[in-house]
PDB file of C-alpha atoms in Angstrom:
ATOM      1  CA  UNK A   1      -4.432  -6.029  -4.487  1.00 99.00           C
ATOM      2  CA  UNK A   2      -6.534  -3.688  -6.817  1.00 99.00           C
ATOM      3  CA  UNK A   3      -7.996  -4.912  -9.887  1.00 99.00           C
ATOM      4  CA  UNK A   4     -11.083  -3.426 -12.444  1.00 99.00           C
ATOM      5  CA  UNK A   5     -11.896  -5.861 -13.929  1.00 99.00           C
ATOM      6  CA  UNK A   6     -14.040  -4.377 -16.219  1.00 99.00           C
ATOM      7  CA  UNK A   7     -17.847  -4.445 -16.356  1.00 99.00           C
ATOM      8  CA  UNK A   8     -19.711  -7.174 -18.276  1.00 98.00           C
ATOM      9  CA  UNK A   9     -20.724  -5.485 -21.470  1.00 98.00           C
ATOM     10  CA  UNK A  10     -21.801  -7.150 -24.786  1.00 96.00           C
ATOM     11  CA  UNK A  11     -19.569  -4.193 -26.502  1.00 97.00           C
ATOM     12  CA  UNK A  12     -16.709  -5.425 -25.639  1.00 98.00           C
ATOM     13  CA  UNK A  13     -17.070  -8.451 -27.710  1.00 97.00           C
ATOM     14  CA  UNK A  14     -14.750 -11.492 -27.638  1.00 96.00           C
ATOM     15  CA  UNK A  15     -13.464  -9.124 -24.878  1.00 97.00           C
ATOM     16  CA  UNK A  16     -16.739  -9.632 -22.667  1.00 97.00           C
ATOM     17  CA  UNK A  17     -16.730 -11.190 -19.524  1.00 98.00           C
ATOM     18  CA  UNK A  18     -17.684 -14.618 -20.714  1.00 97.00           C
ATOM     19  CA  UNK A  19     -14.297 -14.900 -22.419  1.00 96.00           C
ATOM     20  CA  UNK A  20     -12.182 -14.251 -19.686  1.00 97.00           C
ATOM     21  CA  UNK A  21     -14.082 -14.822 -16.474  1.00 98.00           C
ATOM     22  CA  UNK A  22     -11.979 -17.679 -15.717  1.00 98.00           C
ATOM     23  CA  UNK A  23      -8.915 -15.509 -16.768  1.00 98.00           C
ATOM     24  CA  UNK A  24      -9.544 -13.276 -14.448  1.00 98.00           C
ATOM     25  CA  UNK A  25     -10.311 -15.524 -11.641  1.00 98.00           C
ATOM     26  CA  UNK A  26      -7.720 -17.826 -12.044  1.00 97.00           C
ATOM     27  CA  UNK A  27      -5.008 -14.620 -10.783  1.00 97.00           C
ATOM     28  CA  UNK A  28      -6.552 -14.345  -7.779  1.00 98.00           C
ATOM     29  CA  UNK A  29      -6.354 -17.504  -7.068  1.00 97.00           C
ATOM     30  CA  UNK A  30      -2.724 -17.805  -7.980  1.00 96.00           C
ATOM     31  CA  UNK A  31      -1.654 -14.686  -5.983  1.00 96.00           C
ATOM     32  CA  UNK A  32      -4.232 -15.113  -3.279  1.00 98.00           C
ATOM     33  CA  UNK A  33      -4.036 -11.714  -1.967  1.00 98.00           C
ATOM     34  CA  UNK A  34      -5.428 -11.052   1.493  1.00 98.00           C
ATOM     35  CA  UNK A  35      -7.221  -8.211   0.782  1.00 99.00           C
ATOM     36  CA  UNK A  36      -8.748  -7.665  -2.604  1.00 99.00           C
ATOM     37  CA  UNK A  37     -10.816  -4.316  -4.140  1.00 99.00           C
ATOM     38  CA  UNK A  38     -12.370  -4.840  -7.291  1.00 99.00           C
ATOM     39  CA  UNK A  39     -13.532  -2.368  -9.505  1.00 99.00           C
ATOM     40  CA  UNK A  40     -16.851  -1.941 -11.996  1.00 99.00           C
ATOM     41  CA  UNK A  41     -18.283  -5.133 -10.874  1.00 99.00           C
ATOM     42  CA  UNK A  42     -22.012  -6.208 -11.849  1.00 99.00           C
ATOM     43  CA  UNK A  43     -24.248  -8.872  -9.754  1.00 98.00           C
ATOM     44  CA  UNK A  44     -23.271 -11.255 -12.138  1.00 98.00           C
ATOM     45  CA  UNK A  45     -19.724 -10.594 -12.287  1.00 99.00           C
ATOM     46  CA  UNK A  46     -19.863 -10.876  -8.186  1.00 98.00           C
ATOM     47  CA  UNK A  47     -22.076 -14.026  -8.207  1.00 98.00           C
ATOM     48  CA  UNK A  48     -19.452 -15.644 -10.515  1.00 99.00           C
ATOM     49  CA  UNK A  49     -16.818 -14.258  -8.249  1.00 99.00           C
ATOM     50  CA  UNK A  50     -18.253 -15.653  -4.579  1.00 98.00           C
ATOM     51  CA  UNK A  51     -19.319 -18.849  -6.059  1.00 98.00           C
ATOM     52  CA  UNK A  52     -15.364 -20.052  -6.563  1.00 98.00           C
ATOM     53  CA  UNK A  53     -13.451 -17.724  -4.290  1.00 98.00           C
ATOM     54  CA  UNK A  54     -15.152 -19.245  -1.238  1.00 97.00           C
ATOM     55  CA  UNK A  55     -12.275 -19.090   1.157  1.00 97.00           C
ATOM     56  CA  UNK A  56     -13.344 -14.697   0.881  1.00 99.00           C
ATOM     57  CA  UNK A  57     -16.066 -12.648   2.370  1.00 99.00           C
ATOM     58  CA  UNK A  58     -16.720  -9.569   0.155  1.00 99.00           C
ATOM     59  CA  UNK A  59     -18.114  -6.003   1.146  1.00 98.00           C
ATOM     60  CA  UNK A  60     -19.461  -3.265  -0.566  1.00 98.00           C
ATOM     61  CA  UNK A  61     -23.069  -2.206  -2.631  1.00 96.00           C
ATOM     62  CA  UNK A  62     -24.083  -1.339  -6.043  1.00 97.00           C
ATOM     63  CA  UNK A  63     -23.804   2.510  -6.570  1.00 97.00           C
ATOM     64  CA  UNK A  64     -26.982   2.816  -8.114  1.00 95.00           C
ATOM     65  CA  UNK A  65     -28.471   1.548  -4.404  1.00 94.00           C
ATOM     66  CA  UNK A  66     -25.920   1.112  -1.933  1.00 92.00           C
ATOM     67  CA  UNK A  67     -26.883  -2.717  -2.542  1.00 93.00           C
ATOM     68  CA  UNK A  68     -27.012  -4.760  -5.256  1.00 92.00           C
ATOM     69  CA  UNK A  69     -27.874  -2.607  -7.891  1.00 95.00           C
ATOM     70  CA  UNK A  70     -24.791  -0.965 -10.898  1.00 95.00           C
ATOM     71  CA  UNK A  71     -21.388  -1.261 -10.740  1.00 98.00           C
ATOM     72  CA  UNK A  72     -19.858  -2.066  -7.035  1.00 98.00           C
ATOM     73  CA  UNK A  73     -16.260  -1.675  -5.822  1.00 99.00           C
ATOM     74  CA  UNK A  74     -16.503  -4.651  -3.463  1.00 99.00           C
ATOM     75  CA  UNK A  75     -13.669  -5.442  -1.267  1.00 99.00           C
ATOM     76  CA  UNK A  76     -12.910  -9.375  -0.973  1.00 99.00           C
ATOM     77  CA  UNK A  77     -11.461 -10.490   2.773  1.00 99.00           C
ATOM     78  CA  UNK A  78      -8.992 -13.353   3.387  1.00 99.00           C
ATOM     79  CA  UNK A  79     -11.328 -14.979   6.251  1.00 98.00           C
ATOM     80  CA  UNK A  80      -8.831 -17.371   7.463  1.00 98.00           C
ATOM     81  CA  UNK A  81      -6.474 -13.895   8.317  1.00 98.00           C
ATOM     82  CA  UNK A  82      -8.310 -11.434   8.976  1.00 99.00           C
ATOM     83  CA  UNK A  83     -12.617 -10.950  10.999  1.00 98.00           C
ATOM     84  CA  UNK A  84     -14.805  -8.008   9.400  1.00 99.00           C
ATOM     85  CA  UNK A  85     -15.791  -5.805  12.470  1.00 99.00           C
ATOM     86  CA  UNK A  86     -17.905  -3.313  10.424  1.00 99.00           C
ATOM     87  CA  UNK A  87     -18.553  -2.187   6.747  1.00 99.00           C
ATOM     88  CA  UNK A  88     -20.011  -0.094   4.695  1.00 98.00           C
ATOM     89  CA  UNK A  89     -20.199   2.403   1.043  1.00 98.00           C
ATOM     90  CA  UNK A  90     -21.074   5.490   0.760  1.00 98.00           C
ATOM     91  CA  UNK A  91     -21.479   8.201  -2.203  1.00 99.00           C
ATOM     92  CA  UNK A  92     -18.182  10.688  -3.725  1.00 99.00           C
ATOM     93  CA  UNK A  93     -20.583  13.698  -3.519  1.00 98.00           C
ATOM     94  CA  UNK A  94     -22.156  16.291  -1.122  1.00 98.00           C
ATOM     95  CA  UNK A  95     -24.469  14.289  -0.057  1.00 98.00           C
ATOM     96  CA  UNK A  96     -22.232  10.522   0.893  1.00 98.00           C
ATOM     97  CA  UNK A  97     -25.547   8.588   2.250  1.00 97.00           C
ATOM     98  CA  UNK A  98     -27.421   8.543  -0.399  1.00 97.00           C
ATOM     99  CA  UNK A  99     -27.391   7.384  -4.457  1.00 97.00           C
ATOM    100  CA  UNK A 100     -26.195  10.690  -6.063  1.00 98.00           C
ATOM    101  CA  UNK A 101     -24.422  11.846  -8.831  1.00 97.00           C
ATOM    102  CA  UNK A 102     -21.086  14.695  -7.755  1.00 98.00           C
ATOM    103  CA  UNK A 103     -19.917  17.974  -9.017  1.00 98.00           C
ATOM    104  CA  UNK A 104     -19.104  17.062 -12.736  1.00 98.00           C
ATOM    105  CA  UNK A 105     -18.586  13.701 -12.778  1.00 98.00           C
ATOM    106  CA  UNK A 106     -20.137  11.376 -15.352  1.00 98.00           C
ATOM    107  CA  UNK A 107     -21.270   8.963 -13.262  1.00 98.00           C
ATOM    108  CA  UNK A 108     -22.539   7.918  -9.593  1.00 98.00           C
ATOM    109  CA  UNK A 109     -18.751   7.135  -7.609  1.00 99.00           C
ATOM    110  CA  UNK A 110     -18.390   5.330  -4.193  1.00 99.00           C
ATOM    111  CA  UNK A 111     -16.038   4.005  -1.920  1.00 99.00           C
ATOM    112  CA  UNK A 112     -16.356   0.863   0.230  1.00 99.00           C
ATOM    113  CA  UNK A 113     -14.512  -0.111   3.636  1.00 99.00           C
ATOM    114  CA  UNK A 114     -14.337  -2.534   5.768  1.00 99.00           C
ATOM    115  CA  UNK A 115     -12.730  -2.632   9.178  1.00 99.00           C
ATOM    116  CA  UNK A 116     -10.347  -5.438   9.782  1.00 99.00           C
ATOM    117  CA  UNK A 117      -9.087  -7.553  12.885  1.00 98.00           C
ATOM    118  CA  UNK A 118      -6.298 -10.175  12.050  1.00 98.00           C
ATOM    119  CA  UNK A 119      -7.430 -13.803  13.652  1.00 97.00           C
ATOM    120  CA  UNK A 120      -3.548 -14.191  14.847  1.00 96.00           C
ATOM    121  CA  UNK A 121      -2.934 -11.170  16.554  1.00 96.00           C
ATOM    122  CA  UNK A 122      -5.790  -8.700  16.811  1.00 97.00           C
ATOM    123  CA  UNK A 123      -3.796  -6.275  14.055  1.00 97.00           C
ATOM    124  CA  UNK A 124      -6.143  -3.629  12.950  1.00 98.00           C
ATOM    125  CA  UNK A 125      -6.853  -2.283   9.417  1.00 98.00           C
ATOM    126  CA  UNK A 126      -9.141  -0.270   7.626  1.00 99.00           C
ATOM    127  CA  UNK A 127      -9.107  -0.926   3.691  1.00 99.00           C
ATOM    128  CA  UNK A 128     -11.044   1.165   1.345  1.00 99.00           C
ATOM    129  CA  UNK A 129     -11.909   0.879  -2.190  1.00 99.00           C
ATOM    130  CA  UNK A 130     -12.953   3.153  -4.566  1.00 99.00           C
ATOM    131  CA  UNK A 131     -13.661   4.276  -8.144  1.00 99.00           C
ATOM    132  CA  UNK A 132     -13.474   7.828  -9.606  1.00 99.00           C
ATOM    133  CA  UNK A 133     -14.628   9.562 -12.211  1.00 99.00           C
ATOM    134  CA  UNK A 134     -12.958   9.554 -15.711  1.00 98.00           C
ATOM    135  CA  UNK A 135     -14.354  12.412 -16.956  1.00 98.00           C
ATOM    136  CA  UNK A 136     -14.419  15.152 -14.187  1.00 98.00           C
ATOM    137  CA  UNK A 137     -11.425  16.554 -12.773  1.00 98.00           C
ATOM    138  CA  UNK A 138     -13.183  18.824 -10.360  1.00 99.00           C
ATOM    139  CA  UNK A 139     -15.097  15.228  -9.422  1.00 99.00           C
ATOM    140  CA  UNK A 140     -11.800  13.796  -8.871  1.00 99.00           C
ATOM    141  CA  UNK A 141     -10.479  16.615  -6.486  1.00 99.00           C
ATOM    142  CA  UNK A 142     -13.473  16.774  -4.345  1.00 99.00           C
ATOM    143  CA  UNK A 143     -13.617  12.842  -4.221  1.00 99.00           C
ATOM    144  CA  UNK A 144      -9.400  13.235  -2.735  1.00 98.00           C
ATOM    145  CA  UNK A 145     -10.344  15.797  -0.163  1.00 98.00           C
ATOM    146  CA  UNK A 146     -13.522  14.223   0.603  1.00 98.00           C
ATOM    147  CA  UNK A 147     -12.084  10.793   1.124  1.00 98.00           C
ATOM    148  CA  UNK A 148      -8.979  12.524   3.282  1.00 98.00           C
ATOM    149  CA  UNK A 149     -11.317  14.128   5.657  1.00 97.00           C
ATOM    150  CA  UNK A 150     -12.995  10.700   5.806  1.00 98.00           C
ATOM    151  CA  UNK A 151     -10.036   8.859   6.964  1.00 98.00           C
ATOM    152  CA  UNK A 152      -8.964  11.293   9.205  1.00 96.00           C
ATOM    153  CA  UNK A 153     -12.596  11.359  11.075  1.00 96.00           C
ATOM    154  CA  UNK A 154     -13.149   7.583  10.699  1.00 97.00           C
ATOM    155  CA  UNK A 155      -9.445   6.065  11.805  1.00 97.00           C
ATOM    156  CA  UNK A 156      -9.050   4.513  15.064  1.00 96.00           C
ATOM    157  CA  UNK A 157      -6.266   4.922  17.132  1.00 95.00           C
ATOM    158  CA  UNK A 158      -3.790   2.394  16.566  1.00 94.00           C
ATOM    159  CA  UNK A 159      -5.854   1.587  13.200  1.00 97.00           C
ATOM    160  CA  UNK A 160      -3.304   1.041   9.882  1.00 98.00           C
ATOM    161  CA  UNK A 161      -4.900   2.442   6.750  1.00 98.00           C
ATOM    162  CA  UNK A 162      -5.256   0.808   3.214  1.00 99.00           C
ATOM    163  CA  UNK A 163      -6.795   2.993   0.219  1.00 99.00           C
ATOM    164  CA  UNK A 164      -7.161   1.143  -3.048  1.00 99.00           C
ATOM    165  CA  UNK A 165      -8.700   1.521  -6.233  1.00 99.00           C
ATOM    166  CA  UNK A 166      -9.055   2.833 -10.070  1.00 99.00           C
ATOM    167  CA  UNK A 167      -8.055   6.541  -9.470  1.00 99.00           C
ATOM    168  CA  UNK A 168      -8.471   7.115 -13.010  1.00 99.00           C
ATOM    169  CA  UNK A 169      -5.561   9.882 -12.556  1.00 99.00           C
ATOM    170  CA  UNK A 170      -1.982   9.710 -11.429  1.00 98.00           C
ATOM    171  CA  UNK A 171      -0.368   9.980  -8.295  1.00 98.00           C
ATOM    172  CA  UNK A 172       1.241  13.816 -10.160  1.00 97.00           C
ATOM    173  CA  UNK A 173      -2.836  15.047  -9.714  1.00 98.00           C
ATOM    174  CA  UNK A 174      -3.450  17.157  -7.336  1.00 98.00           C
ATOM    175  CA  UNK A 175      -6.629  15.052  -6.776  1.00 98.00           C
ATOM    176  CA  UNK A 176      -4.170  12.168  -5.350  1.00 98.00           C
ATOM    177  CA  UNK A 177      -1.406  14.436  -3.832  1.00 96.00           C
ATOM    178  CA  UNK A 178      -4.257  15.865  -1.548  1.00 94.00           C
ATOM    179  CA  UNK A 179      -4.625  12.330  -0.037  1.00 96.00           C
ATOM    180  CA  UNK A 180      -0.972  11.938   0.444  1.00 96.00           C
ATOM    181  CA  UNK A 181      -0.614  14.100   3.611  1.00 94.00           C
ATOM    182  CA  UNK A 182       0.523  14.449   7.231  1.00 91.00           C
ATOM    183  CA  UNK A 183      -2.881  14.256   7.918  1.00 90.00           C
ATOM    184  CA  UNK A 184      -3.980  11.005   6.162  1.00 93.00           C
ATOM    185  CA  UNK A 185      -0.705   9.633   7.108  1.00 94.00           C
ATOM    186  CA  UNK A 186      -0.510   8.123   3.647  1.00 98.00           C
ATOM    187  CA  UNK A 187       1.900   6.880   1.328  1.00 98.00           C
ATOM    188  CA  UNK A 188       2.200   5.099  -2.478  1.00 98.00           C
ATOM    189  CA  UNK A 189       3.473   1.808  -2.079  1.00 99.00           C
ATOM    190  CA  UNK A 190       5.140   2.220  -5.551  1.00 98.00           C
ATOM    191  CA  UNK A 191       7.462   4.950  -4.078  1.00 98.00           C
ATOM    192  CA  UNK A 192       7.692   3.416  -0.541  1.00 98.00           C
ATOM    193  CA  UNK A 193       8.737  -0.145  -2.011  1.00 98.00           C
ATOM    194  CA  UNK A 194      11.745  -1.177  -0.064  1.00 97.00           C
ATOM    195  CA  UNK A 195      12.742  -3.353  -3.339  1.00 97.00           C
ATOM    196  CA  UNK A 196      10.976  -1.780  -5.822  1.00 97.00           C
ATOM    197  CA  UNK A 197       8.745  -1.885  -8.245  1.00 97.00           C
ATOM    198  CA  UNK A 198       7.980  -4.729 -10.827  1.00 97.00           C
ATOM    199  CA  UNK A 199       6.214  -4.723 -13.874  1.00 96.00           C
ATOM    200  CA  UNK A 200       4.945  -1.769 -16.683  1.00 96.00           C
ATOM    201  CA  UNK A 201       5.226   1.871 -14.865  1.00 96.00           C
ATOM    202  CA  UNK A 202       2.022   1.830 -15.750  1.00 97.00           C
ATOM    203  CA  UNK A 203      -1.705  -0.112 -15.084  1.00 98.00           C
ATOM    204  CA  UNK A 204      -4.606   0.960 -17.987  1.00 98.00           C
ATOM    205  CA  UNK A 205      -4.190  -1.625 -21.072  1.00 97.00           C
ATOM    206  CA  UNK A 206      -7.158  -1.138 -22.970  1.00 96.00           C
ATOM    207  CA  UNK A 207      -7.247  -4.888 -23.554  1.00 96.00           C
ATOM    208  CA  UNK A 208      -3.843  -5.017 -24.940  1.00 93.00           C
ATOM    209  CA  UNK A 209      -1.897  -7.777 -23.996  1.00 87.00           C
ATOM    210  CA  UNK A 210       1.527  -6.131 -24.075  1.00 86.00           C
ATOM    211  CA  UNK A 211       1.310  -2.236 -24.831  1.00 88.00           C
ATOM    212  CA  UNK A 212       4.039  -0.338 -25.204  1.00 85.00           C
ATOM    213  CA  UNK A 213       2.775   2.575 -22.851  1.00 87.00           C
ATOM    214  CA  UNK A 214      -0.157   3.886 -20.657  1.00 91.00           C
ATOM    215  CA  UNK A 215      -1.127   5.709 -17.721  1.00 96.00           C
ATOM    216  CA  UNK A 216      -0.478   4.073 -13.665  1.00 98.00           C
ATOM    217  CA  UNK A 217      -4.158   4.837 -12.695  1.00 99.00           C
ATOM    218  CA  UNK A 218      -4.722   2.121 -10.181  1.00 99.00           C
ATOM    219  CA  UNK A 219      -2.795   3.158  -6.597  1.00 99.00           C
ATOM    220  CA  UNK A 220      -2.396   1.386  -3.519  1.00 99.00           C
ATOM    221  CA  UNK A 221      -1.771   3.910  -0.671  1.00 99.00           C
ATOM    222  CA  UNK A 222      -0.969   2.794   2.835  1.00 98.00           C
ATOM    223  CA  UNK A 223      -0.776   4.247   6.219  1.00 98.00           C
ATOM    224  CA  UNK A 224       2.626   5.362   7.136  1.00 95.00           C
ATOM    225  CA  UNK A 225       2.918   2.401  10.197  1.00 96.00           C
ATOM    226  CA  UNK A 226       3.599  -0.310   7.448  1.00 97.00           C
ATOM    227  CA  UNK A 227       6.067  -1.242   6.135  1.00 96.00           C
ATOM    228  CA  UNK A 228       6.512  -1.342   2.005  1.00 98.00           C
ATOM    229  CA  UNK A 229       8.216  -4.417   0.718  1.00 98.00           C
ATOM    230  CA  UNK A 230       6.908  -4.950  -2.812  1.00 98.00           C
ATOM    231  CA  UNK A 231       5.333  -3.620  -5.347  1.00 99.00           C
ATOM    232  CA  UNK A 232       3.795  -5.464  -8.658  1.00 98.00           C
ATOM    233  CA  UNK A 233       1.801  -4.618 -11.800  1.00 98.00           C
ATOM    234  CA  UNK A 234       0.818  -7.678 -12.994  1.00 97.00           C
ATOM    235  CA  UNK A 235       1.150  -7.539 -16.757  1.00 95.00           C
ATOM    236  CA  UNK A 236       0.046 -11.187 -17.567  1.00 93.00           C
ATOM    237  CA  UNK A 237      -1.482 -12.441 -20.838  1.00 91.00           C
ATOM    238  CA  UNK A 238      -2.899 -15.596 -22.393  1.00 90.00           C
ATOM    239  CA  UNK A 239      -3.402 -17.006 -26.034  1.00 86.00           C
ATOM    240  CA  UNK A 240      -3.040 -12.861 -26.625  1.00 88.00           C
ATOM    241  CA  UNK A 241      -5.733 -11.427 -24.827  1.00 93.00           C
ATOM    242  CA  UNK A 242      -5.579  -9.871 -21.423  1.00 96.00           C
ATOM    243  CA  UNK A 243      -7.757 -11.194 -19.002  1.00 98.00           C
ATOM    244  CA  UNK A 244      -9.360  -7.157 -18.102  1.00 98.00           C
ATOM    245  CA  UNK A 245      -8.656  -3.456 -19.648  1.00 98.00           C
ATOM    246  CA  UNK A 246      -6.448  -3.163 -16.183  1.00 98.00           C
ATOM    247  CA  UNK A 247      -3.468  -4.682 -15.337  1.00 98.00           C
ATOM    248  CA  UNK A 248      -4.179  -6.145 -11.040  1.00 98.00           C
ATOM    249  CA  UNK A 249      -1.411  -3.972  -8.506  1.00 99.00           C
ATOM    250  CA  UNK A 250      -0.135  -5.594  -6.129  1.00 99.00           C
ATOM    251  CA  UNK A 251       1.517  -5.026  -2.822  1.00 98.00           C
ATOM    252  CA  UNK A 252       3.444  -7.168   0.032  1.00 98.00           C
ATOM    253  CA  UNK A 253       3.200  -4.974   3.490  1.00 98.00           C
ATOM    254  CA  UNK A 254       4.016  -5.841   6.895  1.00 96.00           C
ATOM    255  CA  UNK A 255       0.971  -4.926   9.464  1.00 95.00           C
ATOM    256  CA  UNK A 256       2.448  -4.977  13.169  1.00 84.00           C
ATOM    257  CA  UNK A 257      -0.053  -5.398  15.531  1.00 61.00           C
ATOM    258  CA  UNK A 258       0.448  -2.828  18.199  1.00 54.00           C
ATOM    259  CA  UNK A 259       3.444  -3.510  20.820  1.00 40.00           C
ATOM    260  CA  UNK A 260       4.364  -6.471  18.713  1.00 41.00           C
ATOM    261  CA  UNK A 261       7.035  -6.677  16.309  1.00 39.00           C
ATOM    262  CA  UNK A 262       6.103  -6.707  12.032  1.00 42.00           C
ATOM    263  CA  UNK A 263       4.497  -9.491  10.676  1.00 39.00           C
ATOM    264  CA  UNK A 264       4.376 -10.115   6.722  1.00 37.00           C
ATOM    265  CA  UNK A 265       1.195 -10.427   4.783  1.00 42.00           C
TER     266      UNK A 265
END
């Protein structure tokens, strides 16, 4: 599951976190994905977050710091399903270890992973989460071939792959289509859906509850070795409001562990 759920901002008004923190929260806990990335979350925003979904260990620094400090794309781990073997964020730009700002985005962009071993059968995964820029496109391109040549120096052999986040683009971009490879080994889950797709074709509300039309900007892209069964934007509202400026994605895979036959998550 991806989700922004939209930074806590006083501009946003009867829209601000406040309102519909408990909105928000309450569809994870309904859907109780087992792997969540979260997009343009603040401390406080995470503090609120750990403090009910305890049954979750989350990953991923500020990208002001690498830590705790501006926006984070934290990725939130099922513990009963699956152990964290190793973690980490690092920077879109040319220089990934360190806070920086790259090409002409607006702002500083990361991605977080995590590497993944399922309790039951030792299945591995590495998920990754990320955020680009809205403004810059050449941002956007660099940040897809950047985060290609990542996965294809960072994957371990017999490793399934998991890339999630607010893309701010479509999967048409040339940004995204450079991540969808022979190399990466990649694939949308919206196209690879063995039963389809469900929901609005598309994920950026605004804080409408039921527009008529937008722009699918949150993807879910998974390595080729699982298996696609569903895919879901979940358009949900309440008393009119929606609970973020996203609509959450969701999608059901099968992860085989290696030599053993496909198990559902």
């Amino acid at each position: 599951m991806t989700y922004n759920i939209r930074l806590d901002t006083p501009a946003d008004g009867e829209n601000s976190w406040a309102h519909r923190r408990d909105f928000v929260i309450g569809q994870i806990l309904v859907l109780r994905p087992a792997i969540l990335g979260m997009q343009e979350v603040l401390p406080n925003q995470r503090a609120d977050l750990t403090a009910v979904l305890t049954g979750y260990d989350f990953v991923g620094g500020g990208r002001d710091d690498g830590a705790v400090a501006g926006e984070a794309s934290p990725i939130a781990v099922d513990r009963r399903l699956f152990r964290i073997t190793a973690s980490g964020t690092f920077w879109l730009s040319p220089t990934p270890e360190v806070p920086s700002l790259g090409w002409d985005a607006a702002y500083r962009r990361i991605a977080s992973w995590v590497r993944l071993e399922r309790r039951r059968d030792r299945a591995r995964l590495l998920a990754i989460n990320t955020h680009w820029d809205h403004e810059g496109q050449l941002a956007r391109e660099n940040s897809g071939l950047m985060l290609a040549e990542w996965i294809a120096a960072n994957r371990q052999p017999g490793e399934e792959v998991l890339l999630m986040g607010d893309f701010n683009t479509t999967v048409s971009d040339i940004a995204i289509r450079a991540l969808l490879t022979e190399a990466t080994g990649l694939q949308d889950t919206r196209e690879a859906a063995a039963m389809g797709s469900s929901g609005p074709a598309f994920s950026f509300n605004g804080f409408a509850p039921m527009p008529m039309n937008g722009a699918l900007i949150d993807h879910l892209f998974a390595s080729s070795g699982m298996r696609v069964i569903k895919h879901m934007v979940m358009a949900e509202h309440a008393n009119g409001r929606a609970a973020s400026d996203h609509f959450p994605v969701v999608a059901l895979l099968d992860l085989s562990a290696e030599g053993q036959p496909h198990c559902r998550e």
